[in-house]
XYZ file of C-alpha atoms in Angstrom:
528
model
C -97.961 157.347 -43.882
C -100.992 157.433 -45.880
C -102.068 159.629 -48.866
C -105.654 160.312 -50.303
C -105.785 160.760 -54.261
C -105.932 164.166 -55.567
C -104.347 165.809 -52.600
C -101.116 167.834 -53.417
C -97.489 167.202 -52.232
C -97.007 166.760 -48.743
C -96.930 170.163 -46.733
C -93.405 169.059 -45.575
C -92.081 170.499 -48.692
C -90.530 173.446 -46.540
C -88.388 171.036 -44.479
C -84.734 171.832 -45.114
C -82.562 169.012 -46.821
C -80.459 166.945 -44.946
C -77.160 168.344 -43.773
C -74.507 167.478 -46.178
C -76.705 166.847 -48.848
C -76.018 168.191 -52.499
C -78.112 169.450 -55.418
C -77.615 169.047 -59.005
C -78.765 171.377 -61.660
C -81.906 170.107 -63.236
C -81.950 166.312 -63.652
C -77.996 166.255 -64.171
C -77.026 163.416 -61.844
C -73.989 162.820 -63.922
C -72.295 165.511 -62.155
C -71.825 163.180 -59.381
C -70.428 160.081 -61.200
C -67.639 158.429 -59.615
C -68.542 160.332 -56.227
C -69.456 157.855 -53.116
C -70.473 159.131 -49.682
C -67.932 159.032 -47.135
C -70.047 157.011 -44.676
C -72.612 154.387 -45.905
C -75.929 155.396 -44.721
C -78.182 153.174 -42.891
C -80.523 151.654 -45.566
C -83.832 149.939 -44.851
C -85.125 147.491 -47.648
C -89.066 147.282 -47.407
C -90.175 143.794 -48.831
C -93.895 143.361 -49.599
C -95.174 139.871 -49.427
C -98.426 138.029 -50.068
C -98.611 134.130 -50.316
C -95.004 134.031 -51.944
C -93.081 132.134 -49.303
C -90.489 130.518 -51.829
C -90.119 133.680 -53.816
C -89.657 135.618 -50.341
C -87.093 133.054 -49.274
C -84.923 133.619 -52.568
C -85.201 137.355 -52.085
C -84.305 137.314 -48.398
C -81.458 135.063 -49.053
C -80.188 137.551 -51.859
C -80.442 140.407 -49.305
C -78.459 138.402 -46.889
C -75.557 138.183 -49.625
C -75.503 141.954 -50.250
C -71.999 143.427 -50.470
C -73.417 146.358 -48.592
C -72.177 146.592 -44.780
C -74.323 144.339 -43.157
C -74.442 146.546 -40.034
C -75.640 149.636 -41.985
C -78.566 147.406 -43.567
C -82.092 146.642 -42.319
C -84.743 144.437 -43.739
C -88.466 144.857 -43.154
C -91.084 142.423 -44.540
C -94.459 143.623 -44.510
C -97.243 140.726 -45.168
C -100.365 142.074 -46.918
C -102.695 139.526 -45.033
C -101.690 136.379 -46.403
C -103.674 133.448 -45.120
C -100.696 132.079 -43.194
C -98.080 134.461 -42.304
C -94.648 134.041 -43.814
C -91.520 133.079 -41.928
C -88.361 135.036 -42.024
C -84.744 134.525 -40.858
C -83.487 135.753 -37.658
C -82.605 139.322 -38.085
C -85.436 140.203 -40.393
C -88.457 142.163 -38.936
C -91.889 140.992 -39.925
C -94.760 143.100 -39.792
C -98.300 141.547 -40.746
C -101.046 143.774 -41.676
C -104.838 142.546 -41.748
C -106.120 141.160 -44.839
C -108.435 143.889 -46.308
C -107.910 143.250 -49.960
C -104.754 144.422 -52.159
C -103.150 146.949 -50.056
C -99.299 147.339 -51.733
C -99.315 151.124 -50.890
C -100.325 150.781 -47.446
C -97.751 147.962 -46.950
C -95.050 150.005 -48.245
C -96.183 153.003 -46.158
C -96.167 150.759 -43.078
C -92.793 149.361 -43.621
C -91.420 153.025 -43.908
C -93.019 153.914 -40.761
C -91.341 151.088 -38.776
C -87.987 151.579 -40.478
C -85.174 153.679 -39.411
C -82.965 154.082 -42.328
C -82.152 157.418 -43.896
C -82.090 155.712 -47.318
C -85.090 153.461 -48.451
C -85.256 150.699 -50.939
C -88.545 149.114 -52.012
C -88.457 145.373 -53.026
C -91.134 143.009 -53.650
C -90.978 139.483 -52.407
C -90.777 137.859 -56.075
C -87.774 140.348 -56.860
C -84.379 139.248 -55.870
C -81.305 141.533 -56.136
C -77.862 140.657 -57.102
C -75.042 141.080 -54.387
C -74.233 144.831 -55.279
C -77.661 145.988 -55.888
C -78.376 147.907 -52.473
C -74.509 149.447 -52.854
C -75.276 150.718 -56.429
C -78.592 151.787 -55.899
C -78.273 153.818 -52.834
C -75.102 155.572 -53.839
C -77.080 158.746 -55.532
C -79.768 159.195 -52.820
C -76.702 158.946 -50.155
C -75.197 162.023 -51.963
C -78.091 164.084 -53.413
C -81.282 163.796 -51.046
C -83.762 164.559 -54.061
C -82.451 161.566 -56.093
C -84.759 158.711 -56.838
C -83.169 155.869 -58.227
C -84.641 152.795 -60.273
C -82.583 149.412 -60.770
C -82.567 147.197 -63.596
C -85.329 144.690 -63.195
C -84.804 141.669 -65.088
C -86.945 138.726 -65.481
C -86.283 134.919 -65.169
C -88.270 131.594 -64.635
C -87.144 130.666 -61.107
C -90.328 128.643 -60.683
C -89.790 126.410 -63.533
C -93.493 126.854 -64.842
C -92.581 128.010 -68.208
C -90.389 125.381 -69.455
C -87.029 125.666 -70.943
C -83.736 124.072 -69.861
C -84.234 122.566 -66.341
C -87.540 124.217 -66.121
C -89.905 121.169 -66.683
C -89.203 117.688 -66.320
C -92.048 115.093 -67.340
C -94.559 118.020 -67.204
C -93.759 118.908 -63.409
C -92.319 122.199 -62.699
C -88.898 122.061 -61.166
C -88.050 125.309 -59.230
C -84.554 126.801 -59.138
C -83.292 126.088 -55.737
C -83.038 129.069 -53.322
C -79.447 128.207 -52.636
C -78.555 129.090 -56.034
C -77.094 132.463 -56.339
C -79.228 134.686 -58.205
C -76.636 136.177 -60.335
C -75.964 132.739 -61.549
C -79.714 131.647 -61.645
C -81.027 134.576 -63.412
C -78.890 134.561 -66.425
C -79.166 130.855 -66.681
C -83.208 131.120 -66.850
C -83.609 134.451 -68.221
C -86.780 135.528 -69.989
C -87.279 138.404 -72.431
C -87.009 141.954 -71.012
C -89.862 144.625 -71.727
C -88.453 146.300 -74.713
C -90.360 149.586 -74.398
C -88.434 150.063 -70.837
C -85.138 149.441 -72.203
C -85.762 151.666 -75.288
C -87.017 154.436 -72.600
C -83.852 153.883 -70.677
C -81.584 154.104 -73.881
C -83.209 157.385 -75.355
C -83.189 159.005 -72.257
C -79.565 158.035 -71.333
C -80.470 156.228 -68.195
C -83.057 158.949 -67.322
C -80.502 161.722 -67.393
C -82.814 163.497 -69.935
C -85.968 162.651 -67.949
C -89.145 164.721 -68.365
C -92.590 165.138 -67.250
C -93.466 161.728 -68.385
C -90.622 159.500 -67.234
C -92.613 158.649 -64.036
C -93.499 155.523 -66.327
C -89.845 154.409 -66.383
C -89.816 154.076 -62.189
C -90.604 150.475 -61.320
C -91.815 150.368 -57.673
C -90.306 146.951 -56.887
C -86.816 148.360 -57.654
C -86.893 151.858 -56.561
C -84.875 153.752 -53.985
C -84.888 157.221 -52.269
C -83.841 159.125 -48.913
C -86.543 158.920 -46.172
C -86.513 162.837 -46.225
C -87.571 162.964 -49.950
C -90.083 160.303 -49.060
C -91.771 162.674 -46.780
C -91.507 165.508 -49.066
C -93.512 163.749 -51.663
C -95.899 161.701 -49.328
C -96.556 158.211 -49.002
C -97.849 155.918 -51.553
C -101.577 156.489 -52.317
C -103.575 154.076 -50.225
C -106.491 154.412 -52.280
C -104.791 152.208 -54.972
C -106.320 148.853 -54.017
C -105.871 146.771 -57.134
C -102.686 145.787 -58.966
C -100.517 148.467 -60.881
C -100.316 152.349 -60.769
C -99.363 153.082 -57.352
C -95.632 153.316 -58.183
C -96.105 155.627 -61.115
C -98.469 157.970 -59.296
C -95.789 158.135 -56.546
C -93.035 158.883 -59.141
C -95.127 161.608 -60.822
C -95.588 163.138 -57.264
C -91.760 162.816 -56.924
C -90.791 164.437 -59.980
C -93.161 167.601 -59.328
C -91.512 167.589 -55.845
C -88.105 168.170 -57.363
C -86.843 164.622 -57.721
C -83.874 163.829 -59.604
C -84.579 160.534 -61.474
C -81.757 157.993 -62.554
C -81.774 154.544 -63.797
C -78.715 152.495 -62.508
C -78.581 149.627 -64.648
C -75.603 147.857 -62.787
C -78.033 147.426 -59.805
C -79.936 144.460 -60.917
C -82.874 142.544 -59.658
C -84.370 139.342 -60.825
C -88.205 139.133 -60.916
C -89.568 135.503 -60.860
C -91.739 135.239 -64.045
C -92.355 137.667 -66.838
C -93.614 141.371 -67.022
C -97.159 142.088 -67.112
C -97.513 141.596 -70.865
C -96.007 138.430 -70.879
C -98.191 137.031 -67.955
C -101.419 135.891 -70.019
C -101.940 132.273 -70.056
C -101.905 130.609 -73.203
C -103.203 127.064 -74.228
C -101.521 124.394 -75.925
C -99.293 124.679 -79.076
C -101.949 124.794 -81.421
C -103.988 128.115 -82.542
C -107.746 128.769 -83.249
C -106.984 128.926 -86.921
C -105.810 125.598 -87.150
C -109.440 124.167 -86.570
C -110.222 124.335 -90.365
C -107.657 121.395 -91.029
C -108.277 119.556 -87.701
C -110.671 116.689 -87.371
C -114.119 118.064 -86.739
C -114.374 116.246 -83.387
C -111.440 118.387 -82.121
C -112.728 121.566 -83.219
C -115.234 122.146 -80.281
C -112.481 122.159 -77.739
C -110.003 124.097 -79.763
C -112.840 126.848 -80.614
C -113.666 126.721 -76.854
C -110.019 127.267 -75.854
C -109.526 130.289 -78.311
C -112.668 131.925 -76.880
C -111.528 131.438 -73.329
C -108.133 133.186 -74.079
C -109.803 135.991 -75.869
C -112.052 136.414 -72.803
C -109.075 136.288 -70.508
C -107.197 138.731 -72.712
C -110.266 141.202 -72.768
C -110.382 140.867 -69.003
C -106.733 141.807 -68.647
C -106.843 144.642 -70.852
C -109.949 146.089 -68.920
C -107.843 145.791 -65.898
C -104.979 147.730 -67.554
C -107.416 150.332 -68.882
C -108.791 150.765 -65.361
C -105.109 151.585 -64.257
C -104.570 153.993 -67.145
C -107.971 155.804 -66.796
C -107.121 156.359 -63.045
C -103.853 157.654 -63.877
C -105.334 159.971 -66.612
C -107.193 161.416 -63.827
C -104.438 161.728 -61.469
C -101.600 162.908 -63.589
C -102.694 165.570 -65.930
C -99.396 165.946 -67.923
C -100.003 165.890 -71.934
C -99.475 162.212 -73.130
C -101.082 161.007 -69.802
C -104.122 162.715 -69.805
C -107.051 162.504 -72.201
C -107.139 164.576 -75.334
C -110.379 166.477 -74.570
C -111.690 164.892 -71.241
C -110.367 167.006 -68.327
C -108.435 165.442 -65.332
C -109.185 165.935 -61.703
C -105.293 167.189 -61.328
C -104.284 170.446 -62.700
C -101.233 170.396 -65.157
C -100.989 174.203 -65.693
C -102.427 177.137 -63.775
C -102.419 180.558 -65.101
C -102.825 183.221 -62.499
C -103.961 186.822 -63.605
C -102.714 189.095 -60.872
C -103.558 193.014 -60.382
C -100.819 195.306 -59.623
C -100.669 196.471 -55.774
C -103.124 199.184 -55.399
C -105.130 198.628 -58.702
C -108.029 196.662 -60.078
C -108.721 194.751 -63.283
C -111.851 195.505 -65.366
C -114.310 193.012 -66.465
C -113.562 193.672 -69.972
C -109.795 193.634 -69.468
C -110.049 190.183 -67.617
C -112.207 188.796 -70.408
C -109.762 189.544 -73.134
C -106.810 188.297 -71.147
C -108.552 185.004 -70.106
C -110.300 184.324 -73.286
C -107.021 184.609 -75.346
C -105.235 182.396 -72.862
C -107.869 179.508 -72.956
C -107.937 180.092 -76.728
C -104.268 179.220 -76.701
C -104.470 176.578 -74.098
C -107.907 175.126 -73.705
C -106.818 172.701 -70.971
C -105.433 175.080 -68.370
C -106.939 176.384 -65.127
C -107.103 180.082 -64.755
C -107.214 181.869 -61.477
C -108.669 185.373 -61.543
C -109.330 188.138 -58.624
C -112.584 187.498 -56.938
C -114.284 190.602 -58.238
C -114.176 189.675 -61.836
C -114.850 185.878 -61.326
C -118.709 186.400 -61.912
C -117.795 187.022 -65.569
C -116.736 183.527 -65.897
C -119.277 181.666 -63.669
C -120.038 179.465 -66.623
C -116.618 178.101 -67.412
C -115.315 175.639 -64.669
C -111.732 176.340 -65.814
C -112.088 179.926 -64.360
C -111.832 180.162 -60.642
C -111.931 183.085 -58.241
C -108.818 183.333 -56.156
C -110.536 182.859 -52.877
C -111.990 179.470 -53.745
C -110.667 176.075 -52.486
C -110.274 175.095 -56.035
C -108.129 178.021 -56.678
C -105.821 177.364 -53.866
C -105.471 173.648 -54.923
C -104.494 174.716 -58.445
C -101.979 177.319 -57.522
C -100.264 174.739 -55.118
C -100.445 171.514 -57.161
C -99.961 172.394 -60.735
C -96.660 171.210 -62.521
C -96.376 174.846 -63.921
C -97.600 178.026 -62.743
C -98.039 181.006 -65.325
C -98.305 184.462 -63.645
C -99.876 187.177 -65.640
C -98.627 190.696 -64.592
C -101.842 192.361 -65.050
C -104.223 191.787 -68.170
C -102.137 190.404 -71.188
C -103.446 189.247 -74.432
C -102.079 186.117 -75.817
C -102.001 186.043 -79.822
C -102.735 183.059 -81.871
C -99.710 181.224 -82.646
C -98.222 181.793 -85.991
C -97.409 178.129 -87.060
C -99.751 175.254 -85.524
C -97.629 172.102 -85.482
C -98.861 168.878 -84.101
C -98.526 168.914 -80.173
C -95.992 166.031 -80.219
C -93.708 167.753 -82.415
C -94.242 171.024 -80.453
C -93.155 169.244 -77.306
C -90.148 167.703 -78.842
C -88.894 171.131 -80.193
C -89.456 172.746 -76.838
C -87.532 170.112 -74.965
C -84.567 170.437 -77.301
C -84.631 174.044 -77.356
C -84.593 174.074 -73.437
C -81.196 172.266 -73.453
C -79.529 175.229 -75.091
C -81.964 177.809 -73.790
C -82.814 179.314 -77.044
C -85.704 181.779 -77.668
C -87.630 178.870 -79.237
C -88.665 177.735 -76.049
C -90.839 180.944 -76.334
C -92.251 180.670 -79.586
C -95.886 180.446 -77.816
C -97.382 179.780 -74.747
C -97.761 176.153 -74.871
C -93.994 175.593 -75.890
C -92.976 177.772 -72.820
C -94.896 175.568 -70.512
C -93.729 172.383 -71.898
C -89.922 173.575 -71.593
C -89.867 174.617 -68.012
C -88.964 172.108 -65.214
C -87.097 169.819 -67.893
C -83.448 169.884 -68.212
C -81.850 172.879 -66.590
C -84.497 175.609 -67.458
C -86.770 176.381 -64.227
C -88.240 179.633 -64.938
C -89.028 181.604 -68.090
C -89.580 185.424 -68.099
C -91.327 186.723 -71.394
C -91.627 190.294 -72.062
C -91.785 192.860 -74.648
C -89.055 194.648 -76.434
C -88.778 197.358 -74.127
C -87.779 194.595 -71.144
C -91.005 194.741 -69.280
C -91.946 191.255 -68.118
C -95.499 190.407 -68.856
C -95.623 186.834 -68.077
C -93.489 184.513 -65.783
C -93.672 180.623 -66.499
C -92.155 178.941 -63.529
C -91.890 175.140 -63.060
C -93.152 173.850 -59.668
C -89.942 171.491 -59.462
C -87.756 174.871 -59.910
C -90.011 176.759 -57.198
C -89.334 173.766 -54.634
C -85.861 173.581 -55.248
C -85.517 177.370 -54.909
C -86.887 177.101 -51.324
C -84.417 174.204 -50.305
C -81.297 175.356 -52.045
C -81.822 179.126 -52.907
C -83.140 180.969 -56.082
C -81.236 180.214 -59.298
C -78.746 177.318 -58.252
C -80.692 174.142 -58.855
C -82.466 175.376 -62.070
C -81.848 178.300 -64.209
C -83.877 181.322 -65.502
C -84.183 182.678 -69.018
C -85.802 185.941 -70.252
C -86.958 186.207 -73.798
C -88.504 189.292 -75.888
C -91.610 187.976 -77.656
C -94.182 189.305 -80.296
C -97.101 187.418 -79.251
C -97.875 188.938 -75.927
C -99.385 192.622 -75.506
C -100.753 194.168 -72.489
C -104.359 195.159 -72.214
C -104.200 198.726 -71.393
C -107.263 201.041 -70.414
C -110.609 199.673 -71.038
C -110.537 197.385 -74.034
C -113.403 197.171 -76.566
C -114.631 193.698 -75.877
C -116.874 193.711 -79.093
C -113.860 194.721 -81.149
C -111.771 192.002 -79.654
C -114.349 189.273 -80.516
C -115.375 190.876 -83.845
C -111.674 190.567 -84.966
C -111.332 194.525 -85.824
C -109.538 195.389 -82.628
């Protein structure tokens, strides 16, 4: 089940949820606290491997010790073209794909295609789960089919290469025996955990308060979802052919598709070795700065070692930058995309719609579209085809019949619909973008009118918390603009309108309908 970069969420999004599945409002997975499925679902664990037989042995031994009913658990190992295929115990299915380079995404998709479970767990060969891992991680997806859970990935020096008690003897690495239970070996050889990730789970209350950037907190090696939702989202993007990023790109699509994100700290899996930030190789105990007091004869090797470390760190940073730039192009939400450089993906799409039986003049369309782009320069605007020539020089504006317009309308995180030409007045107060986002999300929790203080705030607020749709109108009650989260639209198609997200209506003074034939000169000159 492959997917090409830049394509929208799978066309399967009209598929009805599994019978007996439940929804929650917004991301409020805590509504299901303490609830367990009546019958444990069939779970498929997809393990991706490449030249890590010892690590795979430990992981498969840990999966064989799961507290989850063995008859409801299948394990599939997908080897990504190792020179020598791995060996697996009886009862574990092995699939070997051709060695065409780094193909983690393809391997996971192959594993899913070969599996038969209604719930999927993704585990890497070097990530060994504790006994209750599958039981705990699959609970929410078994209840709510849109749930995407992430376990707690801890780190340990199982290979014994980093030293420490029992790790190295006489300069020789002493690995932890595979027979030692991972829940015992892990704490005994534990390494420092990624602080940024622990902090994120803390402030978000284990992703209960997830937002549009929480895709960064789903780690592919400890992720679980239903097969139904995996099909809704589409498979992992197989155009990712180097380490990193494919899990975050998939998680972002999952969020847009209506996913309910939850971190399950009790579902612990141990990664053999540090996280990415801790994988840089160091030299000896000395530093480059100590060369001044060292014997001149030793300074050359020390300096060379320092240069080598700097070169390696630069290469590592370049690789990480490559991942970040790729994601900035595919994930257009603020905080992920560039500040000025536009992304291939569309975050907010504004649709200028003419009432049935009417048309919008070129002048009215110009005032409406120009005011929108002045307020939010990074949006894509779709206009009726007959006025599209007015905006021919601006690639942000597309005629409705164009392929680009269809892709923007289908794939944007937020759809803003203008009911006829509407002028967006400048924001009264201009706070920093981060402050505005925080205020919008905080206001969305209580659905206060602060969520409608300007167009940017409104597009930040929908789809987060329980707010799915925001209707903005004038004092007479006429709705001028509708701001709808794509997550809410998809949930409404699955569960019915107004149940999995709520709508809010606000009267605002920064929107005015453009009536009649406006004076564009007066608009541009500031006197009308």
